[in-house]
Amino acid sequence: NAGVTQTPKFQVLKTGQSMTLQCAQDMNHNSMYWYRQDPGMGLRLIYYSASEGTTDKGEVPDGYNVSRLKKQNFLLGLESAAPSQTSVYFCASSPNRGTGGGEYNEQFFGPGTRLTVL
Amino acid sequence: GENVEQHPSTLSVQEGDSAVIKCTYSDSASNYFPWYKQELGKGPQLIIDIRSNVGEKKDQRIAVTLNKTAKHFSLHITETQPEDSAVYFCAASKGSSNTGKLIFGQGTTLQVKP
């Protein structure tokens, strides 16, 4: 098992450009998450998907969009990149088997994508 | 919404000493508290977790304690080793949400000096 993989590993964008960060998991997990990590601010949830075909906003969703068309993939889009979106982005997945079990599920993280917006 | 505060932001100890990292949470409905370790250039990885019906949990050199009344929980690492140097994150989850969402603390950079 590769676990959670993210592409690309590094990316430099100019202000206003768009791009999609890709995340894939091969563990048949139900839930997937996108976080951004900034110095001194921990991991902040951008969007999450509790199950295939559903998505919901997290703490900091502005400027981002997501897509979960397939269970194993969760895409994070930046429509018009801004310097404030310079960050390290992590994708995670968890089994989240449903009522009575979802809240206790470990999240498995990918290696991250380092994004710089100039 | 839930808020998780983590202290200290940095911690430096001598090899062999103990390290303690503390977190407080705001939502009394939170019932799951994992701790993640992030090594340089990698994603966070779960090292230990505790549920609200348990006061303490140990796994070799690491332990977590939970005080539901005070709404705080702590990570204890004994006999620290250089390989324990990393960033540690606490998190809290509200069971009623059933989404597996975690709210993370700000992180603690632990340095273990040989």
mmCIF file with all atom_site columns, N, CA and C in Angstrom, chain A residues 1-29:
data_model
loop_
_atom_site.group_PDB
_atom_site.id
_atom_site.type_symbol
_atom_site.label_atom_id
_atom_site.label_alt_id
_atom_site.label_comp_id
_atom_site.label_asym_id
_atom_site.label_entity_id
_atom_site.label_seq_id
_atom_site.pdbx_PDB_ins_code
_atom_site.Cartn_x
_atom_site.Cartn_y
_atom_site.Cartn_z
_atom_site.occupancy
_atom_site.B_iso_or_equiv
_atom_site.pdbx_formal_charge
_atom_site.auth_seq_id
_atom_site.auth_comp_id
_atom_site.auth_asym_id
_atom_site.auth_atom_id
_atom_site.pdbx_PDB_model_num
ATOM 1  N N  . ASN A 1 1  ? 0.829   -1.206 0.000   1.00 0.00 ? 1  ASN A N  1
ATOM 2  C CA . ASN A 1 1  ? 0.000   0.000  0.000   1.00 0.00 ? 1  ASN A CA 1
ATOM 3  C C  . ASN A 1 1  ? 0.861   1.252  0.000   1.00 0.00 ? 1  ASN A C  1
ATOM 4  N N  . ALA A 1 2  ? 0.521   2.174  -0.906  1.00 0.00 ? 2  ALA A N  1
ATOM 5  C CA . ALA A 1 2  ? 1.239   3.442  -0.939  1.00 0.00 ? 2  ALA A CA 1
ATOM 6  C C  . ALA A 1 2  ? 0.728   4.378  0.144   1.00 0.00 ? 2  ALA A C  1
ATOM 7  N N  . GLY A 1 3  ? -0.495  4.136  0.651   1.00 0.00 ? 3  GLY A N  1
ATOM 8  C CA . GLY A 1 3  ? -1.068  5.018  1.666   1.00 0.00 ? 3  GLY A CA 1
ATOM 9  C C  . GLY A 1 3  ? -1.704  6.227  1.014   1.00 0.00 ? 3  GLY A C  1
ATOM 10 N N  . VAL A 1 4  ? -1.334  7.423  1.469   1.00 0.00 ? 4  VAL A N  1
ATOM 11 C CA . VAL A 1 4  ? -1.835  8.673  0.909   1.00 0.00 ? 4  VAL A CA 1
ATOM 12 C C  . VAL A 1 4  ? -0.714  9.319  0.105   1.00 0.00 ? 4  VAL A C  1
ATOM 13 N N  . THR A 1 5  ? -0.987  9.585  -1.146  1.00 0.00 ? 5  THR A N  1
ATOM 14 C CA . THR A 1 5  ? 0.007   10.237 -2.001  1.00 0.00 ? 5  THR A CA 1
ATOM 15 C C  . THR A 1 5  ? -0.521  11.585 -2.462  1.00 0.00 ? 5  THR A C  1
ATOM 16 N N  . GLN A 1 6  ? 0.405   12.542 -2.636  1.00 0.00 ? 6  GLN A N  1
ATOM 17 C CA . GLN A 1 6  ? 0.038   13.881 -3.066  1.00 0.00 ? 6  GLN A CA 1
ATOM 18 C C  . GLN A 1 6  ? 0.935   14.308 -4.217  1.00 0.00 ? 6  GLN A C  1
ATOM 19 N N  . THR A 1 7  ? 0.346   14.974 -5.173  1.00 0.00 ? 7  THR A N  1
ATOM 20 C CA . THR A 1 7  ? 1.115   15.560 -6.270  1.00 0.00 ? 7  THR A CA 1
ATOM 21 C C  . THR A 1 7  ? 0.611   16.961 -6.543  1.00 0.00 ? 7  THR A C  1
ATOM 22 N N  . PRO A 1 8  ? 1.496   17.918 -6.883  1.00 0.00 ? 8  PRO A N  1
ATOM 23 C CA . PRO A 1 8  ? 2.954   17.748 -6.884  1.00 0.00 ? 8  PRO A CA 1
ATOM 24 C C  . PRO A 1 8  ? 3.537   17.870 -5.485  1.00 0.00 ? 8  PRO A C  1
ATOM 25 N N  . LYS A 1 9  ? 4.824   17.707 -5.324  1.00 0.00 ? 9  LYS A N  1
ATOM 26 C CA . LYS A 1 9  ? 5.501   17.912 -4.044  1.00 0.00 ? 9  LYS A CA 1
ATOM 27 C C  . LYS A 1 9  ? 5.820   19.392 -3.828  1.00 0.00 ? 9  LYS A C  1
ATOM 28 N N  . PHE A 1 10 ? 6.155   20.071 -4.895  1.00 0.00 ? 10 PHE A N  1
ATOM 29 C CA . PHE A 1 10 ? 6.465   21.502 -4.837  1.00 0.00 ? 10 PHE A CA 1
ATOM 30 C C  . PHE A 1 10 ? 5.780   22.201 -6.008  1.00 0.00 ? 10 PHE A C  1
ATOM 31 N N  . GLN A 1 11 ? 5.392   23.451 -5.798  1.00 0.00 ? 11 GLN A N  1
ATOM 32 C CA . GLN A 1 11 ? 4.780   24.222 -6.869  1.00 0.00 ? 11 GLN A CA 1
ATOM 33 C C  . GLN A 1 11 ? 4.968   25.699 -6.600  1.00 0.00 ? 11 GLN A C  1
ATOM 34 N N  . VAL A 1 12 ? 5.336   26.441 -7.647  1.00 0.00 ? 12 VAL A N  1
ATOM 35 C CA . VAL A 1 12 ? 5.417   27.888 -7.563  1.00 0.00 ? 12 VAL A CA 1
ATOM 36 C C  . VAL A 1 12 ? 4.415   28.467 -8.555  1.00 0.00 ? 12 VAL A C  1
ATOM 37 N N  . LEU A 1 13 ? 3.570   29.348 -8.088  1.00 0.00 ? 13 LEU A N  1
ATOM 38 C CA . LEU A 1 13 ? 2.560   29.986 -8.926  1.00 0.00 ? 13 LEU A CA 1
ATOM 39 C C  . LEU A 1 13 ? 2.741   31.503 -8.893  1.00 0.00 ? 13 LEU A C  1
ATOM 40 N N  . LYS A 1 14 ? 2.239   32.144 -9.911  1.00 0.00 ? 14 LYS A N  1
ATOM 41 C CA . LYS A 1 14 ? 2.139   33.594 -9.892  1.00 0.00 ? 14 LYS A CA 1
ATOM 42 C C  . LYS A 1 14 ? 0.728   33.971 -9.446  1.00 0.00 ? 14 LYS A C  1
ATOM 43 N N  . THR A 1 15 ? 0.596   35.118 -8.825  1.00 0.00 ? 15 THR A N  1
ATOM 44 C CA . THR A 1 15 ? -0.709  35.596 -8.391  1.00 0.00 ? 15 THR A CA 1
ATOM 45 C C  . THR A 1 15 ? -1.710  35.558 -9.545  1.00 0.00 ? 15 THR A C  1
ATOM 46 N N  . GLY A 1 16 ? -2.868  34.983 -9.279  1.00 0.00 ? 16 GLY A N  1
ATOM 47 C CA . GLY A 1 16 ? -3.902  34.905 -10.288 1.00 0.00 ? 16 GLY A CA 1
ATOM 48 C C  . GLY A 1 16 ? -3.952  33.594 -11.056 1.00 0.00 ? 16 GLY A C  1
ATOM 49 N N  . GLN A 1 17 ? -2.878  32.815 -10.990 1.00 0.00 ? 17 GLN A N  1
ATOM 50 C CA . GLN A 1 17 ? -2.882  31.530 -11.685 1.00 0.00 ? 17 GLN A CA 1
ATOM 51 C C  . GLN A 1 17 ? -3.749  30.528 -10.930 1.00 0.00 ? 17 GLN A C  1
ATOM 52 N N  . SER A 1 18 ? -4.147  29.495 -11.648 1.00 0.00 ? 18 SER A N  1
ATOM 53 C CA . SER A 1 18 ? -4.952  28.457 -11.015 1.00 0.00 ? 18 SER A CA 1
ATOM 54 C C  . SER A 1 18 ? -4.199  27.134 -11.045 1.00 0.00 ? 18 SER A C  1
ATOM 55 N N  . MET A 1 19 ? -4.543  26.243 -10.156 1.00 0.00 ? 19 MET A N  1
ATOM 56 C CA . MET A 1 19 ? -3.951  24.919 -10.158 1.00 0.00 ? 19 MET A CA 1
ATOM 57 C C  . MET A 1 19 ? -4.796  23.982 -9.299  1.00 0.00 ? 19 MET A C  1
ATOM 58 N N  . THR A 1 20 ? -4.535  22.688 -9.475  1.00 0.00 ? 20 THR A N  1
ATOM 59 C CA . THR A 1 20 ? -5.209  21.657 -8.700  1.00 0.00 ? 20 THR A CA 1
ATOM 60 C C  . THR A 1 20 ? -4.183  20.786 -8.010  1.00 0.00 ? 20 THR A C  1
ATOM 61 N N  . LEU A 1 21 ? -4.347  20.631 -6.705  1.00 0.00 ? 21 LEU A N  1
ATOM 62 C CA . LEU A 1 21 ? -3.525  19.708 -5.932  1.00 0.00 ? 21 LEU A CA 1
ATOM 63 C C  . LEU A 1 21 ? -4.262  18.370 -5.887  1.00 0.00 ? 21 LEU A C  1
ATOM 64 N N  . GLN A 1 22 ? -3.510  17.320 -6.135  1.00 0.00 ? 22 GLN A N  1
ATOM 65 C CA . GLN A 1 22 ? -4.132  16.007 -6.209  1.00 0.00 ? 22 GLN A CA 1
ATOM 66 C C  . GLN A 1 22 ? -3.765  15.159 -4.995  1.00 0.00 ? 22 GLN A C  1
ATOM 67 N N  . CYS A 1 23 ? -4.730  14.377 -4.535  1.00 0.00 ? 23 CYS A N  1
ATOM 68 C CA . CYS A 1 23 ? -4.545  13.462 -3.417  1.00 0.00 ? 23 CYS A CA 1
ATOM 69 C C  . CYS A 1 23 ? -5.201  12.137 -3.747  1.00 0.00 ? 23 CYS A C  1
ATOM 70 N N  . ALA A 1 24 ? -4.488  11.064 -3.456  1.00 0.00 ? 24 ALA A N  1
ATOM 71 C CA . ALA A 1 24 ? -5.030  9.732  -3.690  1.00 0.00 ? 24 ALA A CA 1
ATOM 72 C C  . ALA A 1 24 ? -4.710  8.837  -2.499  1.00 0.00 ? 24 ALA A C  1
ATOM 73 N N  . GLN A 1 25 ? -5.667  7.956  -2.178  1.00 0.00 ? 25 GLN A N  1
ATOM 74 C CA . GLN A 1 25 ? -5.437  6.981  -1.104  1.00 0.00 ? 25 GLN A CA 1
ATOM 75 C C  . GLN A 1 25 ? -5.883  5.607  -1.586  1.00 0.00 ? 25 GLN A C  1
ATOM 76 N N  . ASP A 1 26 ? -5.115  4.599  -1.166  1.00 0.00 ? 26 ASP A N  1
ATOM 77 C CA . ASP A 1 26 ? -5.404  3.232  -1.613  1.00 0.00 ? 26 ASP A CA 1
ATOM 78 C C  . ASP A 1 26 ? -5.838  2.339  -0.461  1.00 0.00 ? 26 ASP A C  1
ATOM 79 N N  . MET A 1 27 ? -6.387  2.946  0.584   1.00 0.00 ? 27 MET A N  1
ATOM 80 C CA . MET A 1 27 ? -6.783  2.191  1.770   1.00 0.00 ? 27 MET A CA 1
ATOM 81 C C  . MET A 1 27 ? -8.295  2.016  1.864   1.00 0.00 ? 27 MET A C  1
ATOM 82 N N  . ASN A 1 28 ? -9.008  2.411  0.827   1.00 0.00 ? 28 ASN A N  1
ATOM 83 C CA . ASN A 1 28 ? -10.467 2.301  0.785   1.00 0.00 ? 28 ASN A CA 1
ATOM 84 C C  . ASN A 1 28 ? -11.131 3.084  1.927   1.00 0.00 ? 28 ASN A C  1
ATOM 85 N N  . HIS A 1 29 ? -10.510 4.205  2.296   1.00 0.00 ? 29 HIS A N  1
ATOM 86 C CA . HIS A 1 29 ? -11.065 5.027  3.366   1.00 0.00 ? 29 HIS A CA 1
ATOM 87 C C  . HIS A 1 29 ? -12.264 5.831  2.889   1.00 0.00 ? 29 HIS A C  1
#
